[in-house]
């Protein structure tokens, strides 16, 4: 199956349905087991676990240290289970980090939920490395010339998450309010978090 096969989605969907039916029929899989996994990634996890870790890191310097030292262990403090190494890269006024998987589509599912479609596409996977600033611009992200852009290539054993910069004017916000500001794309590193309108 080529990556650019036009019917790849419907083909995969059909195969998955057939496999699921067969597994249920054979009594190997409980009928609601797959739904539970999908729900876990779509709703329960979403990018929420990542957002919680980011908001905590902004609010608690000791947690920030732990998150940067060992992402997997720090995320486990929220009950999150990451089955790979999780490296957290902190954005600063000097450096902007961005995550890609050039080989396929490795993504930190447990912290960010389902990967966006563009993340899996060849255009992003190749161009993020060759022309990161150009790709960022397409996401509406302008990184100043003097600020370095670093691109991190994920693998099956090593996943990356970006710790975005805390937007200015959010000093008075609670940790819960901060969680709501953190977007999936900012943790992939293709966007930054704008100053919220309410505090502008
Ligand atoms: Fe991959």
mmCIF file of C-alpha atoms and ligand atoms in Angstrom:
data_model
loop_
_atom_site.group_PDB
_atom_site.id
_atom_site.type_symbol
_atom_site.label_atom_id
_atom_site.label_comp_id
_atom_site.label_asym_id
_atom_site.label_seq_id
_atom_site.Cartn_x
_atom_site.Cartn_y
_atom_site.Cartn_z
ATOM 1 C CA UNK A 1 0.000 0.000 0.000
ATOM 2 C CA UNK A 2 1.556 3.260 -1.114
ATOM 3 C CA UNK A 3 1.386 6.230 1.204
ATOM 4 C CA UNK A 4 -0.328 8.247 -1.477
ATOM 5 C CA UNK A 5 -2.913 5.643 -2.350
ATOM 6 C CA UNK A 6 -6.091 7.662 -2.981
ATOM 7 C CA UNK A 7 -8.350 5.126 -1.274
ATOM 8 C CA UNK A 8 -6.033 4.451 1.627
ATOM 9 C CA UNK A 9 -8.521 5.751 4.193
ATOM 10 C CA UNK A 10 -11.522 3.734 3.045
ATOM 11 C CA UNK A 11 -9.314 0.679 2.586
ATOM 12 C CA UNK A 12 -7.956 0.960 6.113
ATOM 13 C CA UNK A 13 -11.397 1.686 7.541
ATOM 14 C CA UNK A 14 -12.815 -1.445 5.886
ATOM 15 C CA UNK A 15 -9.951 -3.617 7.080
ATOM 16 C CA UNK A 16 -10.221 -2.287 10.629
ATOM 17 C CA UNK A 17 -13.994 -2.879 10.690
ATOM 18 C CA UNK A 18 -13.530 -6.411 9.413
ATOM 19 C CA UNK A 19 -10.839 -7.168 12.006
ATOM 20 C CA UNK A 20 -12.889 -5.657 14.817
ATOM 21 C CA UNK A 21 -15.970 -7.729 13.858
ATOM 22 C CA UNK A 22 -13.901 -10.877 13.651
ATOM 23 C CA UNK A 23 -12.257 -10.314 17.042
ATOM 24 C CA UNK A 24 -15.621 -9.673 18.686
ATOM 25 C CA UNK A 25 -17.148 -12.711 16.967
ATOM 26 C CA UNK A 26 -14.296 -14.926 18.202
ATOM 27 C CA UNK A 27 -14.765 -13.577 21.700
ATOM 28 C CA UNK A 28 -11.248 -12.105 21.798
ATOM 29 C CA UNK A 29 -12.402 -8.511 22.059
ATOM 30 C CA UNK A 30 -15.237 -7.130 24.186
ATOM 31 C CA UNK A 31 -17.637 -5.129 21.981
ATOM 32 C CA UNK A 32 -16.960 -1.885 23.841
ATOM 33 C CA UNK A 33 -13.178 -2.284 24.217
ATOM 34 C CA UNK A 34 -12.291 -0.452 21.005
ATOM 35 C CA UNK A 35 -14.747 2.344 21.757
ATOM 36 C CA UNK A 36 -13.111 2.768 25.144
ATOM 37 C CA UNK A 37 -9.661 3.149 23.592
ATOM 38 C CA UNK A 38 -10.922 5.647 21.012
ATOM 39 C CA UNK A 39 -12.737 7.589 23.720
ATOM 40 C CA UNK A 40 -9.589 7.621 25.839
ATOM 41 C CA UNK A 41 -7.587 9.291 23.053
ATOM 42 C CA UNK A 42 -10.322 11.560 21.730
ATOM 43 C CA UNK A 43 -11.889 12.845 24.921
ATOM 44 C CA UNK A 44 -10.171 11.753 28.099
ATOM 45 C CA UNK A 45 -6.624 12.315 26.906
ATOM 46 C CA UNK A 46 -7.002 14.736 24.016
ATOM 47 C CA UNK A 47 -4.238 17.260 24.429
ATOM 48 C CA UNK A 48 -5.415 17.657 28.027
ATOM 49 C CA UNK A 49 -2.646 15.747 29.746
ATOM 50 C CA UNK A 50 -0.015 17.755 27.873
ATOM 51 C CA UNK A 51 -1.845 20.989 28.666
ATOM 52 C CA UNK A 52 -1.985 20.089 32.357
ATOM 53 C CA UNK A 53 1.743 19.416 32.418
ATOM 54 C CA UNK A 54 2.459 22.744 30.662
ATOM 55 C CA UNK A 55 0.224 24.763 32.996
ATOM 56 C CA UNK A 56 1.786 23.080 36.042
ATOM 57 C CA UNK A 57 5.295 23.774 34.703
ATOM 58 C CA UNK A 58 4.392 27.463 34.272
ATOM 59 C CA UNK A 59 3.028 27.615 37.817
ATOM 60 C CA UNK A 60 5.499 25.420 39.681
ATOM 61 C CA UNK A 61 9.260 25.767 39.019
ATOM 62 C CA UNK A 62 10.013 22.434 40.705
ATOM 63 C CA UNK A 63 7.524 20.650 38.445
ATOM 64 C CA UNK A 64 9.031 22.410 35.408
ATOM 65 C CA UNK A 65 12.423 20.974 36.381
ATOM 66 C CA UNK A 66 10.967 17.495 36.687
ATOM 67 C CA UNK A 67 9.115 17.790 33.368
ATOM 68 C CA UNK A 68 12.269 18.852 31.528
ATOM 69 C CA UNK A 69 14.373 16.190 33.238
ATOM 70 C CA UNK A 70 12.019 13.244 32.657
ATOM 71 C CA UNK A 71 8.787 13.914 30.753
ATOM 72 C CA UNK A 72 7.424 10.435 31.283
ATOM 73 C CA UNK A 73 7.823 10.537 35.050
ATOM 74 C CA UNK A 74 6.440 14.085 35.316
ATOM 75 C CA UNK A 75 3.355 13.204 33.259
ATOM 76 C CA UNK A 76 2.823 10.131 35.431
ATOM 77 C CA UNK A 77 2.194 12.536 38.322
ATOM 78 C CA UNK A 78 -1.117 13.286 36.587
ATOM 79 C CA UNK A 79 -1.828 9.592 36.131
ATOM 80 C CA UNK A 80 -0.663 9.623 32.524
ATOM 81 C CA UNK A 81 1.066 6.562 31.125
ATOM 82 C CA UNK A 82 3.582 7.182 28.354
ATOM 83 C CA UNK A 83 4.931 4.009 26.750
ATOM 84 C CA UNK A 84 8.021 5.683 25.241
ATOM 85 C CA UNK A 85 10.628 8.167 26.385
ATOM 86 C CA UNK A 86 9.127 11.641 26.470
ATOM 87 C CA UNK A 87 11.497 14.529 25.945
ATOM 88 C CA UNK A 88 10.099 17.975 26.701
ATOM 89 C CA UNK A 89 11.747 20.921 24.954
ATOM 90 C CA UNK A 90 11.237 24.336 26.461
ATOM 91 C CA UNK A 91 10.683 27.339 24.221
ATOM 92 C CA UNK A 92 12.553 30.460 25.268
ATOM 93 C CA UNK A 93 13.047 33.929 23.790
ATOM 94 C CA UNK A 94 16.241 32.489 22.215
ATOM 95 C CA UNK A 95 14.960 29.147 20.884
ATOM 96 C CA UNK A 96 11.749 27.869 19.342
ATOM 97 C CA UNK A 97 11.253 24.090 19.204
ATOM 98 C CA UNK A 98 9.170 22.152 16.731
ATOM 99 C CA UNK A 99 8.367 18.420 16.535
ATOM 100 C CA UNK A 100 8.116 16.156 13.508
ATOM 101 C CA UNK A 101 8.443 12.505 12.573
ATOM 102 C CA UNK A 102 10.247 12.411 9.241
ATOM 103 C CA UNK A 103 10.033 8.616 8.960
ATOM 104 C CA UNK A 104 6.338 8.050 9.628
ATOM 105 C CA UNK A 105 4.077 9.676 12.185
ATOM 106 C CA UNK A 106 5.435 9.025 15.682
ATOM 107 C CA UNK A 107 3.540 11.281 18.023
ATOM 108 C CA UNK A 108 3.160 11.550 21.792
ATOM 109 C CA UNK A 109 -0.406 10.152 21.808
ATOM 110 C CA UNK A 110 -0.704 9.740 25.561
ATOM 111 C CA UNK A 111 -0.072 13.454 26.150
ATOM 112 C CA UNK A 112 -1.501 15.062 23.003
ATOM 113 C CA UNK A 113 -4.283 12.685 21.946
ATOM 114 C CA UNK A 114 -4.914 11.948 18.280
ATOM 115 C CA UNK A 115 -2.376 13.435 15.862
ATOM 116 C CA UNK A 116 -3.637 16.049 13.417
ATOM 117 C CA UNK A 117 -3.881 14.901 9.783
ATOM 118 C CA UNK A 118 -1.197 17.325 8.572
ATOM 119 C CA UNK A 119 1.324 15.836 11.010
ATOM 120 C CA UNK A 120 1.160 12.529 9.148
ATOM 121 C CA UNK A 121 1.440 14.010 5.674
ATOM 122 C CA UNK A 122 4.670 13.876 3.618
ATOM 123 C CA UNK A 123 4.590 17.649 3.040
ATOM 124 C CA UNK A 124 4.932 18.467 6.740
ATOM 125 C CA UNK A 125 7.306 15.584 7.455
ATOM 126 C CA UNK A 126 9.845 16.622 4.842
ATOM 127 C CA UNK A 127 9.437 20.395 4.876
ATOM 128 C CA UNK A 128 9.534 20.794 8.656
ATOM 129 C CA UNK A 129 13.199 19.829 8.471
ATOM 130 C CA UNK A 130 14.175 21.534 5.209
ATOM 131 C CA UNK A 131 12.302 24.815 5.648
ATOM 132 C CA UNK A 132 10.995 25.036 9.218
ATOM 133 C CA UNK A 133 10.487 28.802 9.215
ATOM 134 C CA UNK A 134 8.473 28.598 6.023
ATOM 135 C CA UNK A 135 6.270 25.847 7.501
ATOM 136 C CA UNK A 136 5.840 27.854 10.709
ATOM 137 C CA UNK A 137 4.791 30.883 8.669
ATOM 138 C CA UNK A 138 2.059 28.775 7.066
ATOM 139 C CA UNK A 139 0.756 28.101 10.578
ATOM 140 C CA UNK A 140 0.788 31.875 11.134
ATOM 141 C CA UNK A 141 3.880 31.645 13.331
ATOM 142 C CA UNK A 142 6.569 34.214 12.651
ATOM 143 C CA UNK A 143 9.824 33.466 14.473
ATOM 144 C CA UNK A 144 12.221 36.391 14.697
ATOM 145 C CA UNK A 145 15.401 36.024 12.605
ATOM 146 C CA UNK A 146 17.685 36.073 15.648
ATOM 147 C CA UNK A 147 15.657 33.361 17.397
ATOM 148 C CA UNK A 148 16.878 29.862 16.641
ATOM 149 C CA UNK A 149 14.426 27.224 15.362
ATOM 150 C CA UNK A 150 15.206 23.640 16.394
ATOM 151 C CA UNK A 151 13.385 20.693 14.862
ATOM 152 C CA UNK A 152 13.144 17.387 16.755
ATOM 153 C CA UNK A 153 12.628 14.155 14.863
ATOM 154 C CA UNK A 154 10.523 11.632 16.771
ATOM 155 C CA UNK A 155 11.014 7.884 16.697
ATOM 156 C CA UNK A 156 9.233 4.837 18.009
ATOM 157 C CA UNK A 157 11.209 4.995 21.263
ATOM 158 C CA UNK A 158 11.494 8.745 21.652
ATOM 159 C CA UNK A 159 8.630 11.217 21.568
ATOM 160 C CA UNK A 160 8.853 14.978 21.947
ATOM 161 C CA UNK A 161 6.581 17.621 23.360
ATOM 162 C CA UNK A 162 7.163 21.366 23.387
ATOM 163 C CA UNK A 163 6.772 23.404 26.549
ATOM 164 C CA UNK A 164 5.499 26.655 25.026
ATOM 165 C CA UNK A 165 6.275 30.065 26.492
ATOM 166 C CA UNK A 166 3.725 31.373 28.943
ATOM 167 C CA UNK A 167 1.936 34.281 27.276
ATOM 168 C CA UNK A 168 2.437 37.710 28.854
ATOM 169 C CA UNK A 169 -0.341 39.093 31.013
ATOM 170 C CA UNK A 170 -1.359 35.703 32.435
ATOM 171 C CA UNK A 171 0.320 36.097 35.824
ATOM 172 C CA UNK A 172 -3.016 36.336 37.650
ATOM 173 C CA UNK A 173 -4.556 33.257 36.027
ATOM 174 C CA UNK A 174 -5.064 30.067 37.987
ATOM 175 C CA UNK A 175 -3.511 26.806 36.873
ATOM 176 C CA UNK A 176 -6.928 25.617 35.600
ATOM 177 C CA UNK A 177 -7.319 28.812 33.560
ATOM 178 C CA UNK A 178 -3.829 28.318 32.147
ATOM 179 C CA UNK A 179 -4.691 24.750 31.084
ATOM 180 C CA UNK A 180 -7.453 26.171 28.871
ATOM 181 C CA UNK A 181 -4.938 28.379 27.028
ATOM 182 C CA UNK A 182 -2.614 25.555 26.027
ATOM 183 C CA UNK A 183 -3.267 24.251 22.526
ATOM 184 C CA UNK A 184 -2.223 21.017 20.882
ATOM 185 C CA UNK A 185 -0.399 22.879 18.096
ATOM 186 C CA UNK A 186 1.645 24.890 20.575
ATOM 187 C CA UNK A 187 2.882 21.630 22.113
ATOM 188 C CA UNK A 188 3.873 20.332 18.654
ATOM 189 C CA UNK A 189 5.623 23.663 18.277
ATOM 190 C CA UNK A 190 3.922 24.941 15.134
ATOM 191 C CA UNK A 191 2.224 27.805 16.952
ATOM 192 C CA UNK A 192 2.842 29.934 20.016
ATOM 193 C CA UNK A 193 0.231 30.775 22.594
ATOM 194 C CA UNK A 194 -1.145 34.273 22.097
ATOM 195 C CA UNK A 195 -1.900 36.598 24.959
ATOM 196 C CA UNK A 196 -5.537 35.903 25.901
ATOM 197 C CA UNK A 197 -7.987 38.603 24.773
ATOM 198 C CA UNK A 198 -9.371 39.003 28.297
ATOM 199 C CA UNK A 199 -6.068 40.288 29.688
ATOM 200 C CA UNK A 200 -5.002 42.373 26.689
HETATM 201 FE FE1 LIG B 1 7.122 7.872 13.112
#
